[in-house]
Short mmCIF file of C-alpha atoms in Angstrom, two decimals:
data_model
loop_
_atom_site.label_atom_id
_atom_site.label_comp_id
_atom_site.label_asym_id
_atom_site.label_seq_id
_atom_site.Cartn_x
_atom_site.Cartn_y
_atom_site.Cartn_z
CA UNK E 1 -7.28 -28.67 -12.29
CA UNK E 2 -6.88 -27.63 -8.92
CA UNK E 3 -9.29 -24.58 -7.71
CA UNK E 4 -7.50 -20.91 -6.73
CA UNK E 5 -8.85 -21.69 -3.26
CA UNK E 6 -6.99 -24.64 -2.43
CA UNK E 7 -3.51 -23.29 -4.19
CA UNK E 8 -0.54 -23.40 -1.58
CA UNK E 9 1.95 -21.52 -2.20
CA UNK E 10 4.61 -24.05 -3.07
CA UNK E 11 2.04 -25.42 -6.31
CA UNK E 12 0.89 -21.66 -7.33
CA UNK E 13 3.81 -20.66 -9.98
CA UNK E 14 3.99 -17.38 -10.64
CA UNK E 15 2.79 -16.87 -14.28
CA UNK E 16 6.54 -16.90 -16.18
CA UNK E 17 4.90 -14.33 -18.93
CA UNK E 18 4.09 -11.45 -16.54
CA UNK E 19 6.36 -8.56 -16.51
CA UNK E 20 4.13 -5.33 -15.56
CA UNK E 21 1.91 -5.10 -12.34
CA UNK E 22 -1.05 -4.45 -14.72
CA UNK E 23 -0.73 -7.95 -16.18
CA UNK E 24 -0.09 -9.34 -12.44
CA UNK E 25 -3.55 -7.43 -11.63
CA UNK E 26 -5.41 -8.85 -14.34
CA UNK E 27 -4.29 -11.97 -13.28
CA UNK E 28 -4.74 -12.03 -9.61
CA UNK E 29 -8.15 -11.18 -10.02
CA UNK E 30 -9.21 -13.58 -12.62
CA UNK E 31 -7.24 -16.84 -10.69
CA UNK E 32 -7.06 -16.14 -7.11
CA UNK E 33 -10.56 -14.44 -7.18
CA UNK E 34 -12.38 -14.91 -3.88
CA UNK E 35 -9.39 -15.91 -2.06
CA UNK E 36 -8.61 -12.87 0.44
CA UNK E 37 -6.30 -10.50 -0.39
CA UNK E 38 -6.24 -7.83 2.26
CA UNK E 39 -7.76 -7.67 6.11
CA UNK E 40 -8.19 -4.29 7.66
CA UNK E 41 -8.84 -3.60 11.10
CA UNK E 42 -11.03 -1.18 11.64
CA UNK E 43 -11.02 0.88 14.78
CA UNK E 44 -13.80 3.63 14.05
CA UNK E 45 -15.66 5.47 16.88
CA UNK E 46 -19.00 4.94 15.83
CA UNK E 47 -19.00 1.24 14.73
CA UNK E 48 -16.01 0.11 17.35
CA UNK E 49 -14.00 -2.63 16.73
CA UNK E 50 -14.63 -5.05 13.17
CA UNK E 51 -12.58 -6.09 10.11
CA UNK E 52 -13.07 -5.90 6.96
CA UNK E 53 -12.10 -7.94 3.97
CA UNK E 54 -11.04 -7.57 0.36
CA UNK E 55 -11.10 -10.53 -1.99
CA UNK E 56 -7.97 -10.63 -4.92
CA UNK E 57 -11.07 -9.82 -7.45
CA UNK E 58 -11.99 -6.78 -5.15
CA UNK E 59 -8.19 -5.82 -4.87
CA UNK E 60 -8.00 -6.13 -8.49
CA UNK E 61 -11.45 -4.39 -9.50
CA UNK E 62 -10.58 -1.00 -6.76
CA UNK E 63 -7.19 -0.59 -8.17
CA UNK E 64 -8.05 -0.70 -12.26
CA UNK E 65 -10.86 1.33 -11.07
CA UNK E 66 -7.95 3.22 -9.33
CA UNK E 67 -5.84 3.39 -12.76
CA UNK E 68 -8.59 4.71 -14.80
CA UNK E 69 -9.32 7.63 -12.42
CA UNK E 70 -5.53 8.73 -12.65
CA UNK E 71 -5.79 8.07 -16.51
CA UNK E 72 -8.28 10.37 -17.22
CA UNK E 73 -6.31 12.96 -15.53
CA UNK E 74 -3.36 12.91 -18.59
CA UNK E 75 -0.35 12.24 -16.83
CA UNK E 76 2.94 11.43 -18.06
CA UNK E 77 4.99 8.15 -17.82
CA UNK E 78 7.17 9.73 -15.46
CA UNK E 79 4.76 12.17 -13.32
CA UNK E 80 4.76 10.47 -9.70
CA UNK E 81 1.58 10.10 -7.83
CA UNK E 82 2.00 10.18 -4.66
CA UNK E 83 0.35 8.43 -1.88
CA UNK E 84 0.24 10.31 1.76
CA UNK E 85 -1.97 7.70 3.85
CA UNK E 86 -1.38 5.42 6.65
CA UNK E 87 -1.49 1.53 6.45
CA UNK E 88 -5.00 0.60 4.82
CA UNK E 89 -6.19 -0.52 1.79
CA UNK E 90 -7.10 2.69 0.17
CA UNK E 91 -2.75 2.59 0.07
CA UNK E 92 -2.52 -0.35 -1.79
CA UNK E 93 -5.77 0.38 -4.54
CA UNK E 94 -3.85 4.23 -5.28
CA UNK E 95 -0.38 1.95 -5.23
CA UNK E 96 -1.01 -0.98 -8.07
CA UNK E 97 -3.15 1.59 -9.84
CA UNK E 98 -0.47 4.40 -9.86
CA UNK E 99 1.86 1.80 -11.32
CA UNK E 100 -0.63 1.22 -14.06
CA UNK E 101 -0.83 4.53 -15.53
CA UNK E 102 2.36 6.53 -14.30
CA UNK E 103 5.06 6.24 -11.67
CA UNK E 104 4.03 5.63 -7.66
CA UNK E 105 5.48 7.66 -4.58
CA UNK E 106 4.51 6.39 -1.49
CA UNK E 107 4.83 8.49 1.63
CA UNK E 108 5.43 7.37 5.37
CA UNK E 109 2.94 9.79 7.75
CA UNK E 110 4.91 8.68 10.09
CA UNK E 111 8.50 9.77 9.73
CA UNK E 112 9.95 13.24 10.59
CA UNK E 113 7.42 16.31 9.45
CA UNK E 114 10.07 18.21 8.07
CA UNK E 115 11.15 15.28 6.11
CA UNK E 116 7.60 14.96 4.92
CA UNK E 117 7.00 18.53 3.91
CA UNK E 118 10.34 18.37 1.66
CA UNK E 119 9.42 15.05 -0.04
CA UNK E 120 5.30 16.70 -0.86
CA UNK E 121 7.03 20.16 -2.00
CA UNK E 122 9.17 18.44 -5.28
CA UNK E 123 8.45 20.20 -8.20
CA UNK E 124 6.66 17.70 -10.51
CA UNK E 125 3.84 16.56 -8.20
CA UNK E 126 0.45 17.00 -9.44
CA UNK E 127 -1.50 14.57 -8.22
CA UNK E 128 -1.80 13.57 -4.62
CA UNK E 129 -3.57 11.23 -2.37
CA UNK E 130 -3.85 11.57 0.98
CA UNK E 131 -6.27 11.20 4.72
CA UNK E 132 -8.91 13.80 4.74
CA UNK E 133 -9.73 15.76 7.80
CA UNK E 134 -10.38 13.88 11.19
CA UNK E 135 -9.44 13.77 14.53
CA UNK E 136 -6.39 11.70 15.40
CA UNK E 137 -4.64 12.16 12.64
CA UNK E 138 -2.79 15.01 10.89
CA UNK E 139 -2.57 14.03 6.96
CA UNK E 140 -4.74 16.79 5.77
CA UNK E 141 -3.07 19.72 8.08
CA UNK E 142 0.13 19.04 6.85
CA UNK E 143 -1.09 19.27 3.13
CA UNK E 144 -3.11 22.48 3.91
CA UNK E 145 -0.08 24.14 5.52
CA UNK E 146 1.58 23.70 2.33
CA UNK E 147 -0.67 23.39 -0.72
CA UNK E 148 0.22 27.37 -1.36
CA UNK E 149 3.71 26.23 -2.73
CA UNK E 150 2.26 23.67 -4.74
CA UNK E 151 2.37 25.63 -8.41
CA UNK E 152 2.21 22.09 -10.30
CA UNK E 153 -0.43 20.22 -7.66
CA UNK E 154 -3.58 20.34 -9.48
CA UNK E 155 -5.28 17.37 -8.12
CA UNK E 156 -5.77 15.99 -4.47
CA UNK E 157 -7.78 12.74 -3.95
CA UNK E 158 -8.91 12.62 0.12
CA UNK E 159 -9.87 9.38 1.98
CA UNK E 160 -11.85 10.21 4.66
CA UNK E 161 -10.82 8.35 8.09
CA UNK E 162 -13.16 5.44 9.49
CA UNK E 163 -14.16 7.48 12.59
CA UNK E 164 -15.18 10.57 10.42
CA UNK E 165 -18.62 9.78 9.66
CA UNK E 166 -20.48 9.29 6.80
CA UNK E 167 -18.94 10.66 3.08
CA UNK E 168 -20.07 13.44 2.02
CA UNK E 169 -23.18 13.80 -0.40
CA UNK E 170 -22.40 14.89 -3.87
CA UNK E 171 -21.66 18.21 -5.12
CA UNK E 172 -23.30 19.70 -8.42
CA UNK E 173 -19.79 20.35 -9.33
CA UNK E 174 -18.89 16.68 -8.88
CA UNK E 175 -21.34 15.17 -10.63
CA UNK E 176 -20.56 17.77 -13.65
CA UNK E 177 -16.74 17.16 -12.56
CA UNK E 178 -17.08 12.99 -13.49
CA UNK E 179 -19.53 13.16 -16.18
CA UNK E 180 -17.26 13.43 -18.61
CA UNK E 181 -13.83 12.85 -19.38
CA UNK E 182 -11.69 14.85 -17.31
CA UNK E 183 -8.98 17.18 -19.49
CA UNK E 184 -9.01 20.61 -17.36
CA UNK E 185 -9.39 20.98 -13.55
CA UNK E 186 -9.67 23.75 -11.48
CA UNK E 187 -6.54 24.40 -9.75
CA UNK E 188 -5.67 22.10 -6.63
CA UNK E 189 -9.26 20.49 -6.86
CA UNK E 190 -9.72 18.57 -4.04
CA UNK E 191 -12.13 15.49 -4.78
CA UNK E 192 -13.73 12.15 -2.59
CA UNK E 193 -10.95 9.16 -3.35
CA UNK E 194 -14.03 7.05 -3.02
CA UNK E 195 -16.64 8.67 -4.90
CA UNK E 196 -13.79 9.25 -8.16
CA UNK E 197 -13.24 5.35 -8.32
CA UNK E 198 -16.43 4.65 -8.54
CA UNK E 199 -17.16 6.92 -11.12
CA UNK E 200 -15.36 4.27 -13.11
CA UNK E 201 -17.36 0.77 -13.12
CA UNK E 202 -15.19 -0.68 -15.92
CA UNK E 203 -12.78 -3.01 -14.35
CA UNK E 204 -10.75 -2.87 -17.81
CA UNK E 205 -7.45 -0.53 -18.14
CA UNK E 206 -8.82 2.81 -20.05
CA UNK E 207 -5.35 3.44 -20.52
CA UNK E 208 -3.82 3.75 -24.02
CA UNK E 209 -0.33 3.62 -23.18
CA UNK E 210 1.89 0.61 -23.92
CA UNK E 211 2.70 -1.09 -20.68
CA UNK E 212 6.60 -1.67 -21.06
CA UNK E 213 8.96 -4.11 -18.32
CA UNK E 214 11.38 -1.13 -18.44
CA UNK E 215 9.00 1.83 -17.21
CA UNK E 216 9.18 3.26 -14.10
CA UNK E 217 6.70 1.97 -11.41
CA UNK E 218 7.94 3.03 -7.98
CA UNK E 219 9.89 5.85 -6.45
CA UNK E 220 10.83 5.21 -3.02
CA UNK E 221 12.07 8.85 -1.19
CA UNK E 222 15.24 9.72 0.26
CA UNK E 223 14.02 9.59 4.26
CA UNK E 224 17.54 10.66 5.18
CA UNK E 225 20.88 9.06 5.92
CA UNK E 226 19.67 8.56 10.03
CA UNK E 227 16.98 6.12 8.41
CA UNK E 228 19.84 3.41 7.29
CA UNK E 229 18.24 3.35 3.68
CA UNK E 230 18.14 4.53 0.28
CA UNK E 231 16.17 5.58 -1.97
CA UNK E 232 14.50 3.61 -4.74
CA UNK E 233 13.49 3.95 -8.57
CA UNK E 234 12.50 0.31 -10.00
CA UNK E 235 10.77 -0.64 -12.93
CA UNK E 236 7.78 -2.64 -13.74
CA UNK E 237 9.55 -5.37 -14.19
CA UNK E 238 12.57 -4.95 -11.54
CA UNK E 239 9.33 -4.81 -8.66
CA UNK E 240 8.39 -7.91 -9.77
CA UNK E 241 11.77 -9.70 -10.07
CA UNK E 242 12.58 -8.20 -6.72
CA UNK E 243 9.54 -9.33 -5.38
CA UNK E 244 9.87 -13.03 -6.84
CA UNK E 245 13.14 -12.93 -5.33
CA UNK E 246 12.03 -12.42 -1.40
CA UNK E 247 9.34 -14.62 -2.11
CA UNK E 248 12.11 -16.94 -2.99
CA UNK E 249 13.97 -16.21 0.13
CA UNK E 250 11.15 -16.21 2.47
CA UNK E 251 10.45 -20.31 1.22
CA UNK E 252 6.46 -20.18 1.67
CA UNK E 253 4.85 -23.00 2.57
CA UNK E 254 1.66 -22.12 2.23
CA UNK E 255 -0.09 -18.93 1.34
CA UNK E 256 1.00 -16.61 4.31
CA UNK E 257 0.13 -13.72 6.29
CA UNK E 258 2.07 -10.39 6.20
CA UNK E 259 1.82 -7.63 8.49
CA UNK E 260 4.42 -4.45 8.46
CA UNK E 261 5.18 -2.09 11.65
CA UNK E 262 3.15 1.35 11.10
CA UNK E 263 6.62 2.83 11.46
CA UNK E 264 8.28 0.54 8.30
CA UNK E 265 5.52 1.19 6.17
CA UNK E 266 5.76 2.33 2.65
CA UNK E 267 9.76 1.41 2.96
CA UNK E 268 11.05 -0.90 -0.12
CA UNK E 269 11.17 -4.28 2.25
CA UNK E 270 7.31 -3.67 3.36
CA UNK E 271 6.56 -2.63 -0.20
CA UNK E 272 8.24 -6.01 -2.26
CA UNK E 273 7.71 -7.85 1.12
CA UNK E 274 3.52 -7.25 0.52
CA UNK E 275 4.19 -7.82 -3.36
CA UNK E 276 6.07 -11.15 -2.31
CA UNK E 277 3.00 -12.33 -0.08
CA UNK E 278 0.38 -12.05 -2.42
CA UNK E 279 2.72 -13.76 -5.03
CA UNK E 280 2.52 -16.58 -2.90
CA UNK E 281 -1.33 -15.97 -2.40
CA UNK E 282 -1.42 -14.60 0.74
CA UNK E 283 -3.08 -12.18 2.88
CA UNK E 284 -2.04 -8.98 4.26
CA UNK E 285 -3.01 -7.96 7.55
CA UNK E 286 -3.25 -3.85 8.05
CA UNK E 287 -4.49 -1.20 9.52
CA UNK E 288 -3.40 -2.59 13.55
CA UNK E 289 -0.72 -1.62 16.07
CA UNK E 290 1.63 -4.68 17.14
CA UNK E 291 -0.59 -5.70 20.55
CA UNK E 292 -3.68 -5.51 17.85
CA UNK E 293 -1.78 -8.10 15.27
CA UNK E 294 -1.74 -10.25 17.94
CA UNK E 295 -4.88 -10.59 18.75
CA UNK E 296 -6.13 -10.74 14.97
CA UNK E 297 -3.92 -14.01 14.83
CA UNK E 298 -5.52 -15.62 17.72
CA UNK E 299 -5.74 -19.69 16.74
CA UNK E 300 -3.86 -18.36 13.57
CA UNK E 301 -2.15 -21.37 12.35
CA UNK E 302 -0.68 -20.12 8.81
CA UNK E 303 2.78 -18.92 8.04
CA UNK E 304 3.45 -15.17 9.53
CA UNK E 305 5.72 -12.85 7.91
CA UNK E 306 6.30 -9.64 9.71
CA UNK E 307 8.21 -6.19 8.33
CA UNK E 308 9.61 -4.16 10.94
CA UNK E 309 12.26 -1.46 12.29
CA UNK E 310 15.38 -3.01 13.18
CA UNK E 311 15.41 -0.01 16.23
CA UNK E 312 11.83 -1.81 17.57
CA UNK E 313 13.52 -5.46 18.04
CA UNK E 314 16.76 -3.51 18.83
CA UNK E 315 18.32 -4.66 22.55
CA UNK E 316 17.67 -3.57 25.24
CA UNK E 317 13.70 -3.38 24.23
CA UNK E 318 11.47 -0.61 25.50
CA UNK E 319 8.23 -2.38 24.70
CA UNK E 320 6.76 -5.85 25.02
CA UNK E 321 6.87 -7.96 21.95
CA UNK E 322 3.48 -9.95 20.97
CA UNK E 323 3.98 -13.70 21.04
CA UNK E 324 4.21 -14.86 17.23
CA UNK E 325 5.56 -18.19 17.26
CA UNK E 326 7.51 -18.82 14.20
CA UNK E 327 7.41 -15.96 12.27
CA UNK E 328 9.32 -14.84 9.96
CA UNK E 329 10.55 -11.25 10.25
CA UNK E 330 12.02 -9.04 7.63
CA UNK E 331 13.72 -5.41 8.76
CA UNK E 332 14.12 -2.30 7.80
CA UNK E 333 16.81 0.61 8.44
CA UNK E 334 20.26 -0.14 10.39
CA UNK E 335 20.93 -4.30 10.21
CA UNK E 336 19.38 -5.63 13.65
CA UNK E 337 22.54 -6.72 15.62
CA UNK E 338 23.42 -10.26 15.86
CA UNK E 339 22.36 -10.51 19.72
CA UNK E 340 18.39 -9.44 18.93
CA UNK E 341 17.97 -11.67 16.30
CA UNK E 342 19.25 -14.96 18.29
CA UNK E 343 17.39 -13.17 21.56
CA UNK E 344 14.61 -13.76 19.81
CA UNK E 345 15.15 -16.58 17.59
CA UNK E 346 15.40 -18.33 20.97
CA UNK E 347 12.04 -16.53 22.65
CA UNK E 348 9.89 -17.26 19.66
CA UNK E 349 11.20 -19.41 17.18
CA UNK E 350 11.47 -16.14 14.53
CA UNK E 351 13.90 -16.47 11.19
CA UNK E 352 15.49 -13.50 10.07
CA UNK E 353 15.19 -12.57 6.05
CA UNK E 354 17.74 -10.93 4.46
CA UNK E 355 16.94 -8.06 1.73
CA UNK E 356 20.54 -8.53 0.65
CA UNK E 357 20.64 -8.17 -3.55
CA UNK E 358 16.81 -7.83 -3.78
CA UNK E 359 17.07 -3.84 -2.97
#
């Protein structure tokens, strides 16, 4: 039988009897194992520029460990977690292990603060996951501004950013906090993402609850009618036909690379586009600006799918576009006009993907 590592993505079939992302975790972990899931460029401070990798084991292992951490904290089938963090992995570990124990709300940092502060104020939030504090970026203001009219937030995970410096040591109350199941926290306890994660070594779901096709996985928000898209509730198992699907109409030919605009991230194309790309066995590329994707795929010579703004490719162009022969692109918000796409079918060779029936 022929080893995960030299799968393509035209002879790795999805498994036919997976219908829940916990299954597809399971799975990913045990067959495509050391093959690289994820590749995030770091740009910290103190250590400059470097990447950093994370196998489909590692992926796997972070976000059960991910799942049991939100277990322990009793939620309900439909209580959204909600994920306030910019493109990195921490993102996608807090994503596939939201879906495994309740329902996951990703938020986009970067679209209109008021817009933001609406979506984070809903009623029914009580957990929430977000950037702790650090220069450069303004996650954990916008939560503090607002935690006061938070009645039902009773638990807020922080990453801490690259450039922040070491984590921080470990409380008394943490250690007293983790050693035992958690049924009771203090109100709006604010805890290390990192340090609760690995509280939980077991790389088996804790979780009791029966993992059904037809329960709610994701809740994409309503980012307003100037944004050209809707909202989005989908099930375990409408994620993963959705995702098949774009897989489907992307045609890999080998396990590709995906990379999504900061500004389309967390929207439903980046979201199934990601889901498609490691259903082919591929790698996603985060944590970069577009000039910084370019140079990560210097002598790259793999497929390149790419999620974007239709306003960023948009005629005329206010900014230089990297040099990605071949690519295949994928938009999000108002359609990209017919004029851009054959601009630049004829500068660089991209194809244009259409989300049409997938969404």
């Amino acid at each position: 039988m022929e080893s995960p590592a030299n799968l393509t993505a035209a002879s790795l079939l999805f498994p036919g009897e997976i219908n829940d992302m916990h299954s597809w975790i399971h799975w990913a972990g045990n067959h495509l194992a050391d093959r690289p899931a994820i590749r995030y460029y770091v740009r910290a401070r103190t250590l400059g520029q470097r990447d950093t990798y994370f196998s489909y084991r590692q992926l796997s292992d972070e976000s059960i460990k991910t799942a049991n951490l939100l277990n322990g904290l009793q939620l309900e089938d439909n209580d959204p977690v909600v994920t306030y963090l910019p493109d990195r992995p921490e993102h996608w570990f807090a994503a596939l292990g939201s879906m495994c124990v309740g329902k996951w709300l990703p938020v986009n940092a970067l679209r209109d603060s008021h817009l933001v502060s609406q979506l984070l104020l809903q009623d029914n939030i009580k957990v929430l996951i977000t950037l702790g504090a650090g220069r450069g970026y303004n996650h954990w203001n916008e939560v503090e501004a607002i935690r006061g009219q938070l009645p039902n937030l009773r638990y807020i995970f922080t990453v801490f950013p690259d450039h922040f410096g070491p984590v921080i040591k470990e409380s008394m109350l943490w250690r007293w906090f983790f050693r035992r199941p958690i049924q009771l926290a203090p109100s709006q306890a604010v805890w290390d993402f990192h340090q609760g994660i690995h509280r939980y070594q077991n790389v088996r779901l804790d979780s009791r609850k029966e993992m059904l096709p037809s329960r709610q996985a994701i809740e994409i928000p309503d980012w307003g009618t100037d944004t050209g898209e809707a909202p989005m509730v989908s099930t375990h198992i409408g994620t993963i036909e959705s995702a098949i699907s774009l897989m489907e109409a992307f045609k890999p030919q080998e396990p590709p690379i995906i990379w999504t605009e900061p500004e389309a991230f967390g929207y439903p194309q980046s979201i199934l586009a990601t889901l498609a790309c490691w259903f082919s066995g591929g790698e996603l590329y985060c944590g970069s600006q577009w000039e910084e994707f370019e140079i990560m795929l210097k002598d790259n010579k793999r497929e390149v799918w790419i999620v974007c703004e239709s306003q960023t490719l948009e005629l005329p162009r206010s900014r230089r576009l990297p040099v990605i022969p071949g690519a295949k692109v994928l938009t999000t918000g108002k359609p990209l006009s017919a004029a851009a796409q054959q601009d630049l079918t004829d500068q660089f060779g991209w194809k244009f993907i259409s989300s049409k029936g997938f969404l």
